[in-house]
Tab-separated table of C-alpha atoms and ligand atoms in Angstrom:
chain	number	residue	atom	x	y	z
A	25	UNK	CA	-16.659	9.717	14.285
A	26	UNK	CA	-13.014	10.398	14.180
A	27	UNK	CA	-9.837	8.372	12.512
A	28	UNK	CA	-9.417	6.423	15.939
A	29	UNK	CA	-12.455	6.021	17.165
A	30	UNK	CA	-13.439	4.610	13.381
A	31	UNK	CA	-10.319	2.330	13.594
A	32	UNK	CA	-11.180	0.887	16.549
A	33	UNK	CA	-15.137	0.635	15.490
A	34	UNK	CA	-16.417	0.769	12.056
A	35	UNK	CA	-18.149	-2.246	10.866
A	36	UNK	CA	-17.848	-4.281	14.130
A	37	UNK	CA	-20.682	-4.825	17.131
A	38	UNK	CA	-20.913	-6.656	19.676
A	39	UNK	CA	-21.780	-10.562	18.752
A	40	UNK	CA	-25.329	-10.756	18.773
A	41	UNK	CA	-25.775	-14.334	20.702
A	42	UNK	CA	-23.099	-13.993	23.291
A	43	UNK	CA	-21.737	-10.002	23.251
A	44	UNK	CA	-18.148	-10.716	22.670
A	45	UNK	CA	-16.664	-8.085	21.570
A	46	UNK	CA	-14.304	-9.140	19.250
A	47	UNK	CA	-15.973	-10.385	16.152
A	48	UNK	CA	-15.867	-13.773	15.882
A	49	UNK	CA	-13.984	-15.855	13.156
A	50	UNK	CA	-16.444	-17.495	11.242
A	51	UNK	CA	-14.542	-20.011	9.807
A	52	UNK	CA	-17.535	-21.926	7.513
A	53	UNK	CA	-17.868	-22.390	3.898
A	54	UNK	CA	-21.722	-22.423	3.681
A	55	UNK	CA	-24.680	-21.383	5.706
A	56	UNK	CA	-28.260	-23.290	6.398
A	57	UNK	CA	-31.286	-21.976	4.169
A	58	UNK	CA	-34.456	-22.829	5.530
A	59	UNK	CA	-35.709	-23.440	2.448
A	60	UNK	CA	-34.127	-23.609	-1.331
A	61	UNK	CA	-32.458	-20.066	-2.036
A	62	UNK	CA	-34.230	-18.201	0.708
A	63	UNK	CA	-30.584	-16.650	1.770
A	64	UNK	CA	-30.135	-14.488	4.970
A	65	UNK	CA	-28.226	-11.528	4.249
A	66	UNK	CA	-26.745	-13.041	1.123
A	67	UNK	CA	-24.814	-15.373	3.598
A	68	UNK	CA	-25.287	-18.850	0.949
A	69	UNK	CA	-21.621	-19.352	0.178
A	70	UNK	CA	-18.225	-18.032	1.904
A	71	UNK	CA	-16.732	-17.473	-1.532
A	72	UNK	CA	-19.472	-14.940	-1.824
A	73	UNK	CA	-19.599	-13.148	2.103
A	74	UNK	CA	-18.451	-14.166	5.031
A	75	UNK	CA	-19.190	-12.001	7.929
A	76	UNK	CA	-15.853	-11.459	9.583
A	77	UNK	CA	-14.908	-10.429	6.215
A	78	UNK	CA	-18.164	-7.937	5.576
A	79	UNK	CA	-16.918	-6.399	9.195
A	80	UNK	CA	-13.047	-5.872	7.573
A	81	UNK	CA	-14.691	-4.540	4.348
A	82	UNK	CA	-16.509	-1.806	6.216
A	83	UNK	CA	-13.848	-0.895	8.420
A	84	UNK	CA	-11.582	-0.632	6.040
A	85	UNK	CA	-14.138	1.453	3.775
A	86	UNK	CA	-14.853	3.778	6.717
A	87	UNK	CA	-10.753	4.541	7.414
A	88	UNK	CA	-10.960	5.626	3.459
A	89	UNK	CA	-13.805	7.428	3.670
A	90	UNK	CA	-15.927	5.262	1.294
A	91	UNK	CA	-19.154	3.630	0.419
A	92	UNK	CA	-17.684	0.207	-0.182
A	93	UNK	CA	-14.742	-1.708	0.662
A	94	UNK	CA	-13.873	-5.203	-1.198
A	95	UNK	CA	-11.248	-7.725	0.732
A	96	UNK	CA	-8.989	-9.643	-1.614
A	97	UNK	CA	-6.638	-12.477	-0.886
A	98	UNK	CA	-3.462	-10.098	-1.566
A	99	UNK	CA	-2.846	-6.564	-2.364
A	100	UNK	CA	-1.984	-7.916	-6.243
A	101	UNK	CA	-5.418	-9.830	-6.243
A	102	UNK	CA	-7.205	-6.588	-5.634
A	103	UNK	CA	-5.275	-5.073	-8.409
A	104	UNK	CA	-6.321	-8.074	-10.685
A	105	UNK	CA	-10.256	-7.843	-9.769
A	106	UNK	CA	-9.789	-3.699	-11.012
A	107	UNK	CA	-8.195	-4.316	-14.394
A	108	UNK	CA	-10.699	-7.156	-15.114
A	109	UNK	CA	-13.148	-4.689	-15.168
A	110	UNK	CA	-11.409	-3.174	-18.574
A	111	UNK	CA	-11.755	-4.646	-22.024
A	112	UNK	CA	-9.195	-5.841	-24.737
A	113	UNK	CA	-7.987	-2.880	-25.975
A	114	UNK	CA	-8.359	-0.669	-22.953
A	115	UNK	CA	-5.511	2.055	-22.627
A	116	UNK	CA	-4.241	2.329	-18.976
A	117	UNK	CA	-2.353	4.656	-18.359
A	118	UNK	CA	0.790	4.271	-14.994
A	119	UNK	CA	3.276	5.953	-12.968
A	120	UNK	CA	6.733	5.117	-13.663
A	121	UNK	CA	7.990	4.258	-9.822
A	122	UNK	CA	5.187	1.143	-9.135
A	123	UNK	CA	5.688	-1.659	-7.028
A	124	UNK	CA	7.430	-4.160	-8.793
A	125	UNK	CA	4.777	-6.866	-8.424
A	126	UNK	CA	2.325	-4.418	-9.884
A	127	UNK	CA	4.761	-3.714	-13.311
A	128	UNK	CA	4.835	-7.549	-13.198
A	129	UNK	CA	1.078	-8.315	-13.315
A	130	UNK	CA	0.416	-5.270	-15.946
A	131	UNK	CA	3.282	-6.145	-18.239
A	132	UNK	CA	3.204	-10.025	-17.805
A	133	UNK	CA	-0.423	-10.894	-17.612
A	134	UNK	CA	-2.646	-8.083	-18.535
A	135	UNK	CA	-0.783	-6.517	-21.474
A	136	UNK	CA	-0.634	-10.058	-23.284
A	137	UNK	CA	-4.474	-10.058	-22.879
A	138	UNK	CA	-4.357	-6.936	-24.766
A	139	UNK	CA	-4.316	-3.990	-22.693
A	140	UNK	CA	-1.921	-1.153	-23.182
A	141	UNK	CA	-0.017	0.611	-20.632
A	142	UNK	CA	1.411	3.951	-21.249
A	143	UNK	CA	4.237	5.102	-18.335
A	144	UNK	CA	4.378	8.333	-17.392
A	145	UNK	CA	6.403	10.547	-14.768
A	146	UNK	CA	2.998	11.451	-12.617
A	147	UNK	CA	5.000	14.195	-10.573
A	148	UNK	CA	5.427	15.631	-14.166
A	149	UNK	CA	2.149	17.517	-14.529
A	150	UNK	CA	3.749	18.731	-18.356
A	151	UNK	CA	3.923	15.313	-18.982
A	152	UNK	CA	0.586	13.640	-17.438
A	153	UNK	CA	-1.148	16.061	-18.998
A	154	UNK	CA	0.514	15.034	-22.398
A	155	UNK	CA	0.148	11.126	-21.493
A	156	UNK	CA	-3.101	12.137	-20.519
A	157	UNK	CA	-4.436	13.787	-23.986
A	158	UNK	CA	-5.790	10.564	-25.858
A	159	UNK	CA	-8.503	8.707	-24.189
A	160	UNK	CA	-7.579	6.481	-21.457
A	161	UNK	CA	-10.112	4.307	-19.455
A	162	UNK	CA	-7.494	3.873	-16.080
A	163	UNK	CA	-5.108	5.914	-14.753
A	164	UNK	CA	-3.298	3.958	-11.755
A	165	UNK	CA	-1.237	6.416	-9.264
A	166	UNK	CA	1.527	5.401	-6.568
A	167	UNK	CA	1.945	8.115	-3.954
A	168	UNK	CA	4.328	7.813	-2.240
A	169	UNK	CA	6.282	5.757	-4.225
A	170	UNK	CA	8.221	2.354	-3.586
A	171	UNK	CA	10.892	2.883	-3.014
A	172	UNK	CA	11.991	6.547	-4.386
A	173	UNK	CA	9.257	8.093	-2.383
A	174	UNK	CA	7.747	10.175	-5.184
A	175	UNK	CA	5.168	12.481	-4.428
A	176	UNK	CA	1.920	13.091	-6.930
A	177	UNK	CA	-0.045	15.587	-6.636
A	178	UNK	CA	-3.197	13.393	-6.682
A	179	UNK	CA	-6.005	16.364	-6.809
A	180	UNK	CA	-4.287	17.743	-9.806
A	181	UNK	CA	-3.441	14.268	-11.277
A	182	UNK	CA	-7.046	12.724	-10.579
A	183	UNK	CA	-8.576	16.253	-12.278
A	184	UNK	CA	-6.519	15.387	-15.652
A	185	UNK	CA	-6.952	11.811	-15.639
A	186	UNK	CA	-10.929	12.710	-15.127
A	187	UNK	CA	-10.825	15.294	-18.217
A	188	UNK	CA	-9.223	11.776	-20.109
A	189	UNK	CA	-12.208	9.505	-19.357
A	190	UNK	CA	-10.308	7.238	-16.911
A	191	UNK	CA	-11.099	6.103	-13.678
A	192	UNK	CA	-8.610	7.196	-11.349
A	193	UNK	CA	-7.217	4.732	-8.759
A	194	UNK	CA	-4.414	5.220	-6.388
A	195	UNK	CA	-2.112	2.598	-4.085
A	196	UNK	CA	-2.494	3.909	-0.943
A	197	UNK	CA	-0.019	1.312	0.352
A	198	UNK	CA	2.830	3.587	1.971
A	199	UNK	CA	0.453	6.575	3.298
A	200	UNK	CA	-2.168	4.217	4.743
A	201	UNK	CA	-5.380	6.144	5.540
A	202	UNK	CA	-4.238	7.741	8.316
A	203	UNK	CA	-1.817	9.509	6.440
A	204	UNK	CA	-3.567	10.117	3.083
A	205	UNK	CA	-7.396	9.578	1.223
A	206	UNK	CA	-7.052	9.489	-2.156
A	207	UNK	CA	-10.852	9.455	-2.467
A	208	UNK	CA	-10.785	12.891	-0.782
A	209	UNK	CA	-8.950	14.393	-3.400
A	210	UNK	CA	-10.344	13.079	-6.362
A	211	UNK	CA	-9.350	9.515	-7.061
A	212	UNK	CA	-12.042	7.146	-7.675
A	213	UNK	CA	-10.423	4.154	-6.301
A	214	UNK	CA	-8.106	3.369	-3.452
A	215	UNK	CA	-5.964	0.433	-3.755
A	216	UNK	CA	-4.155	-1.057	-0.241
A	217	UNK	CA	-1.333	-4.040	0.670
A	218	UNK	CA	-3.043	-4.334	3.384
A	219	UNK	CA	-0.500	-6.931	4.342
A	220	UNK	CA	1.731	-3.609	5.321
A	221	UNK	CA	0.501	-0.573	7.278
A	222	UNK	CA	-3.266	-1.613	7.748
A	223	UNK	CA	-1.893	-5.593	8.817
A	224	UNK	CA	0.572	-4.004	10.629
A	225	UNK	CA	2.202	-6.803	12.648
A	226	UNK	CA	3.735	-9.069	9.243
A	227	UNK	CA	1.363	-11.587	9.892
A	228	UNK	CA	-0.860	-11.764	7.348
A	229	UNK	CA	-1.178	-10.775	3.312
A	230	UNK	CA	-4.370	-9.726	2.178
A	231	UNK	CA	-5.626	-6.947	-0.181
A	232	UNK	CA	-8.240	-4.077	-0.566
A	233	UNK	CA	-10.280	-2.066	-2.618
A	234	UNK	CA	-12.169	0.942	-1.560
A	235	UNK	CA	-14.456	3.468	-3.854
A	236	UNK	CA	-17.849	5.296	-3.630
A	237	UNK	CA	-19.550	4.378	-7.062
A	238	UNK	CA	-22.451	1.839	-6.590
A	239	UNK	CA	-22.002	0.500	-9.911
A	240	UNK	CA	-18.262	-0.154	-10.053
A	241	UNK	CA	-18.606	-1.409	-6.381
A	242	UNK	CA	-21.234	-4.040	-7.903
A	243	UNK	CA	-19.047	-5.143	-10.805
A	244	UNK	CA	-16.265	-5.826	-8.258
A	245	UNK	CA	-18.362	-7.705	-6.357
A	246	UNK	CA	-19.006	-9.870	-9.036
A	247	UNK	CA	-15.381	-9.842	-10.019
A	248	UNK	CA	-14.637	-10.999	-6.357
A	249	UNK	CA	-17.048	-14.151	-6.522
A	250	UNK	CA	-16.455	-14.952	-9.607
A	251	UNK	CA	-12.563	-14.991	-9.499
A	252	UNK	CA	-12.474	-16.174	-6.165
A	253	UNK	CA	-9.599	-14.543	-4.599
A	254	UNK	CA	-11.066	-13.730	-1.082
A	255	UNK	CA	-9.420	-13.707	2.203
A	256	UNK	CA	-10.044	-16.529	4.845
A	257	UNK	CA	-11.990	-14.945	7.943
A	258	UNK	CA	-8.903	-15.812	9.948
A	259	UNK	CA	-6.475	-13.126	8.157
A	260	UNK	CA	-9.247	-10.689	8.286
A	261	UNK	CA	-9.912	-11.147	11.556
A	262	UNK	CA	-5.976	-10.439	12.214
A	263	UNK	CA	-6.072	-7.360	9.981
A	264	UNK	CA	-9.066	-6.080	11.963
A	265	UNK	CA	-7.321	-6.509	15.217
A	266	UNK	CA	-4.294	-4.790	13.330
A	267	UNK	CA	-6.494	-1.901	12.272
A	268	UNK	CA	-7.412	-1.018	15.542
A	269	UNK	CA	-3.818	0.805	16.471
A	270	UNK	CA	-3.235	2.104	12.698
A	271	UNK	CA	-3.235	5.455	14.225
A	272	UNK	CA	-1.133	4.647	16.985
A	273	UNK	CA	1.240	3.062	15.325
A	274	UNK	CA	1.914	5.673	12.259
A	275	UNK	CA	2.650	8.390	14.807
A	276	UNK	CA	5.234	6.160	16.110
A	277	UNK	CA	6.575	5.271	12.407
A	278	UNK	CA	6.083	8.541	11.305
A	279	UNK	CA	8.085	10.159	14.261
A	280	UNK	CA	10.656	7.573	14.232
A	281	UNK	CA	11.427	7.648	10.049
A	282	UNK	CA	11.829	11.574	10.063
A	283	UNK	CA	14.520	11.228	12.994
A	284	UNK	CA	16.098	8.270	11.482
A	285	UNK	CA	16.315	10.509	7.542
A	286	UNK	CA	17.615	13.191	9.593
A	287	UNK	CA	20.491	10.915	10.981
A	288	UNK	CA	21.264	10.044	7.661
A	289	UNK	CA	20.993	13.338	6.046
A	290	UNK	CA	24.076	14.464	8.350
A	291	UNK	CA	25.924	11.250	8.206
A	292	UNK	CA	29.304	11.457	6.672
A	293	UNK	CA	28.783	7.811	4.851
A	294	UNK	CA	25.347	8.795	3.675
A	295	UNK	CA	25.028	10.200	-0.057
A	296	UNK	CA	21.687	10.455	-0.741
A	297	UNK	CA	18.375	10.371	1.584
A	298	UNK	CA	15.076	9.798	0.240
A	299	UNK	CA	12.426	10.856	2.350
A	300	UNK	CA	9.291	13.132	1.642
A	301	UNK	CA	9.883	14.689	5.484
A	302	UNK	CA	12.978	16.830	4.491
A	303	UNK	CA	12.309	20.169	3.126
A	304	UNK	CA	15.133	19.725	-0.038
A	305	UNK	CA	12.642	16.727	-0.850
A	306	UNK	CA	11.110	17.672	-4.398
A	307	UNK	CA	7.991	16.048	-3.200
A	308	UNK	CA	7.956	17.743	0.088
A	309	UNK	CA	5.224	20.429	-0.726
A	310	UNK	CA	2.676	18.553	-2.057
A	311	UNK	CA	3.175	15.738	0.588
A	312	UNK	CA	2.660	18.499	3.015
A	313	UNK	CA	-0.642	19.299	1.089
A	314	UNK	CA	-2.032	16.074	0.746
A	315	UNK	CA	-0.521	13.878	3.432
A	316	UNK	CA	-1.247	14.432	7.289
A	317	UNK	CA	2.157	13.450	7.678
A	318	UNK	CA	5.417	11.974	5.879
A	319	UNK	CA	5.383	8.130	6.820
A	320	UNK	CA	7.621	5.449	8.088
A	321	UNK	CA	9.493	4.724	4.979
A	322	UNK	CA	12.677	6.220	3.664
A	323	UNK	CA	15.326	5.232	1.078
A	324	UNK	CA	18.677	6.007	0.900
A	325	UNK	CA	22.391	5.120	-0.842
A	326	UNK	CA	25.794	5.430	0.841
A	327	UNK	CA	29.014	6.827	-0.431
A	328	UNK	CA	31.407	4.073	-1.903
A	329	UNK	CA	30.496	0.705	-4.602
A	330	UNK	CA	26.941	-0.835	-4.248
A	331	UNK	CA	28.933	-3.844	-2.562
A	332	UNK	CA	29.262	-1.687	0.612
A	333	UNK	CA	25.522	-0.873	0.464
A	334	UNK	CA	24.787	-4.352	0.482
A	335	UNK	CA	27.029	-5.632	2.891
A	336	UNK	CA	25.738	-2.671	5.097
A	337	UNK	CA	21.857	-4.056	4.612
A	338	UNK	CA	23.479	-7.431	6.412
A	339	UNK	CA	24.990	-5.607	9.279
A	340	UNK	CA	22.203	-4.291	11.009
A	341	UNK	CA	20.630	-6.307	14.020
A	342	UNK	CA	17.594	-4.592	15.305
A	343	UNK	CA	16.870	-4.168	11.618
A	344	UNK	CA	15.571	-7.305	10.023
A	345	UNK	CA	16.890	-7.884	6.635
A	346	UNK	CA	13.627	-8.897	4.523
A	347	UNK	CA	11.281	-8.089	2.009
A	348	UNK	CA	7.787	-6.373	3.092
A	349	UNK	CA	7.282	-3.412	5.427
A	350	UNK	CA	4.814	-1.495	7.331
A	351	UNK	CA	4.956	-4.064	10.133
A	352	UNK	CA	5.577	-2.838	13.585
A	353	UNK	CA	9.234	-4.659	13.417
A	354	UNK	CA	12.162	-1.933	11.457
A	355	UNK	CA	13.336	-3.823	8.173
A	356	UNK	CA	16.285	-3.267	5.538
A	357	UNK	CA	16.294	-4.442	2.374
A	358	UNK	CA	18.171	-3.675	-0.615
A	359	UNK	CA	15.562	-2.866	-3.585
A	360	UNK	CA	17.727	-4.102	-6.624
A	361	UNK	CA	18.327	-7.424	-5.668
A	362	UNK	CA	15.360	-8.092	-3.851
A	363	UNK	CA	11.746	-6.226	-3.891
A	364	UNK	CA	12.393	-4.688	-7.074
A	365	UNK	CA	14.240	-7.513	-9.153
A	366	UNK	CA	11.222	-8.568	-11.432
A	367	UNK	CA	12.197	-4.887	-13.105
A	368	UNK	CA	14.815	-4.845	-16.046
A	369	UNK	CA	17.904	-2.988	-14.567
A	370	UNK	CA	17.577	-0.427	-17.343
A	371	UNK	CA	14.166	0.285	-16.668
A	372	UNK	CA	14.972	0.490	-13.092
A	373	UNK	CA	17.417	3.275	-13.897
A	374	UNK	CA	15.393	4.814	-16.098
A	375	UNK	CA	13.469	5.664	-13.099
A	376	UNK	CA	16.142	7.000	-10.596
A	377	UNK	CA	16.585	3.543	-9.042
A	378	UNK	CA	20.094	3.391	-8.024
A	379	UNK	CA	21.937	-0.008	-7.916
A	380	UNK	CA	23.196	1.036	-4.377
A	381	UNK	CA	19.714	2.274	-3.154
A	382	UNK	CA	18.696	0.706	0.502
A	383	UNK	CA	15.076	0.721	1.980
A	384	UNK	CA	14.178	1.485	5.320
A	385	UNK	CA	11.052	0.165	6.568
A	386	UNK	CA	11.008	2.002	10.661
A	387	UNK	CA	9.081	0.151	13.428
A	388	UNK	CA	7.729	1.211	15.900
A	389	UNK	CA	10.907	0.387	18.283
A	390	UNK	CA	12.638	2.990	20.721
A	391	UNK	CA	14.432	5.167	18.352
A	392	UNK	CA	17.541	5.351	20.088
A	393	UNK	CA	17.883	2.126	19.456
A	394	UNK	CA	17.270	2.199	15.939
A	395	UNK	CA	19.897	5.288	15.534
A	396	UNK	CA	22.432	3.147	17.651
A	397	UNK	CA	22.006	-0.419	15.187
A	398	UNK	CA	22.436	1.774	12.014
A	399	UNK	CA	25.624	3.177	13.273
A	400	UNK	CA	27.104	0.115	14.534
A	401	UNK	CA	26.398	-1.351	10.967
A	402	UNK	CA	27.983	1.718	9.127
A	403	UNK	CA	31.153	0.741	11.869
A	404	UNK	CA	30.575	-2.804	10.905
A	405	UNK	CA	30.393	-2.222	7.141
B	512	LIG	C1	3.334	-5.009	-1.209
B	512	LIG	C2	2.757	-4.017	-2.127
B	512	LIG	C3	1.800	-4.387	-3.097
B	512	LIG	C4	1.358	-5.826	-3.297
B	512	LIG	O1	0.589	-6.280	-2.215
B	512	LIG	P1	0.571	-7.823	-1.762
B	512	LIG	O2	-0.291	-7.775	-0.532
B	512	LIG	O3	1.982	-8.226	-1.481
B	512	LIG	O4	-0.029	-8.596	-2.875
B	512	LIG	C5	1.279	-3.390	-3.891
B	512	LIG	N1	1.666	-2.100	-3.769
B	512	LIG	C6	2.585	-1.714	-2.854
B	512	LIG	C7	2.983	-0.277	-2.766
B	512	LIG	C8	3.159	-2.659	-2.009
B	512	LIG	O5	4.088	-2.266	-1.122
């Protein structure tokens, strides 16, 4: 089967005692044994399985490509369940453009249980290589990045990190699997928010894992029931009723970011564009390699104090001003002060994260009159 037809239906059939087509939301906590521990399925306990869940799981594993697929309560739960897997002492080492909630849960409640973290430029192969050189047991990849849009080269990055000892994963968050498959090119591990792309209508956070190796996929499993965060059958339900236009939709966001960056890019107030679509990208190659196309999010600062950047971000009207993004809805947000705040400024610097930078998340909305908002805000600003 192709992407579509997959989106539409892996890991759902029709409902055995009536045919509806949709799968039902099985909202229960327990199921009836017929006798003490004689379990259908390994349906005993929702904790455990649920089965509008065990239909997201394998949709979400077929879109990636892989053998399993493990829902979590939020894209930062699935992180969680994959570093409890390491061991006090474990050496991890990260990309230096993350999500900010993933810096957060690394620095603030994994490194004090005594793992290390070692940054590193990953579109520096030099210097991933070097980072790379004393034995590692994780390396965990962003591609592209929030919000700079960096571009790894994950083949090349998953083949060093592999030569280190680590298990590779990647957040496929921005790409979605439409876009991108990580496990394709070497990663062991995909990582979504599928709250953004995969959700797709800002109704709903939940998280995923998705990897081929039986063994790892087992410990997670574990790591799932015993921690607990899962995902009521309600939100997966919505997220499998969001999956079902993924490729839809990103042709839509796709098309729509790369004429919105080239707006900007000959805009008089714009300084800088950020967007793997335009040729003077330094990611653009690579993206062009490994990415079917360039996405639906873009970054960029304008000319003047980061007061005017700001004010611009509360300007816009058919852009929402809010935190999130991959929803079918365009949003503006201002990284700094908002997504990004749990980073030090310095450290936010360090990493080419302007004070003035402004994040575009583009719907899915008639592009002319996404062009038209942003230039009655640059009037308005
Ligand atoms: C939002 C996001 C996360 C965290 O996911 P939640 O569903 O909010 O927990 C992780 N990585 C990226 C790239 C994100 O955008």
């Amino acid at each position: 089967m192709r992407f579509g037809t997959k989106a539409i239906h892996a890991g759902q059939r029709p409902d055995p005692t009536t045919g509806a087509i949709m799968t039902p939301i099985y909202c229960t906590s327990t199921y009836v044994q017929e006798y003490p521990a004689v379990v259908k399925d390994g349906y005993d306990y929702s904790r455990g399985k649920n089965p509008t869940r065990t239909a997201l799981q394998d949709n979400l594993a077929a879109l990636e490509g892989g053998r399993h697929g493990l829902a979590f309560s939020s894209g930062l739960a699935s992180i969680h369940a994959l570093l409890s897997t390491l061991s006090p002492g474990d050496r991890v080492v990260c990309g230096n453009d993350l999500y900010g909630g993933t810096f957060r849960l690394f620095r603030r409640v994994f490194a004090p249980y005594g793992l290390s973290f070692d940054i590193v430029d990953t579109t520096d192969l030099a210097a991933t290589e070097r980072a790379l050189s004393t034995p590692c047991r994780l390396l965990w990849l962003e591609t592209p990045t929030n919000p700079m849009l960096r571009v790894t080269d994950l083949a090349a990055v998953a083949a060093l990190g592999h030569r280190a000892g680590a298990i590779v994963a990647c957040d496929n968050t921005f790409a979605s699997p439409f876009l991108q498959q990580p496990l394709a090119l070497g990663c062991d591990v995909v990582m979504h928010s599928v709250t953004k792309y995969l959700g797709g209508h800002s109704d709903v956070v939940l998280g995923a894992l998705v990897l081929n190796d039986d063994a790892l996929a087992e410990r997670l499993a574990f790591l799932q029931l015993a921690i607990g965060a899962v995902p009521g059958p309600m939100d997966c339900f919505l997220v499998l009723r969001g999956t079902k236009t993924l490729h839809i939709r990103m042709e839509r966001h796709c098309s729509n970011a790369r004429a919105v960056a080239q707006h900007l890019v000959k805009h008089p107030r714009v300084a800088r564009v950020f967007y793997p679509g335009l040729p003077e990208h330094p990611g653009h190659a690579v993206a062009k390699k490994q990415m079917r196309d360039f996405g639906g999010m873009l970054s960029f600062v304008l000319k003047g104090s980061v007061e005017d950047g700001m004010r611009f971000t509360s300007k816009t009207r058919v852009f929402s001003l809010a935190e999130s993004l991959g929803g079918v809805e365009s949003l503006i947000e201002h990284p700094p002060s908002m997504t990004h705040a749990s980073i030090p400024a310095e450290q936010r610097r360090a990493a080419g994260l302007e004070d003035g930078l402004i994040r575009l998340s583009v719907g899915v909305e008639d592009i002319e009159d996404l062009i038209e908002d942003l230039d009655q805000a640059f009037k308005a600003t």
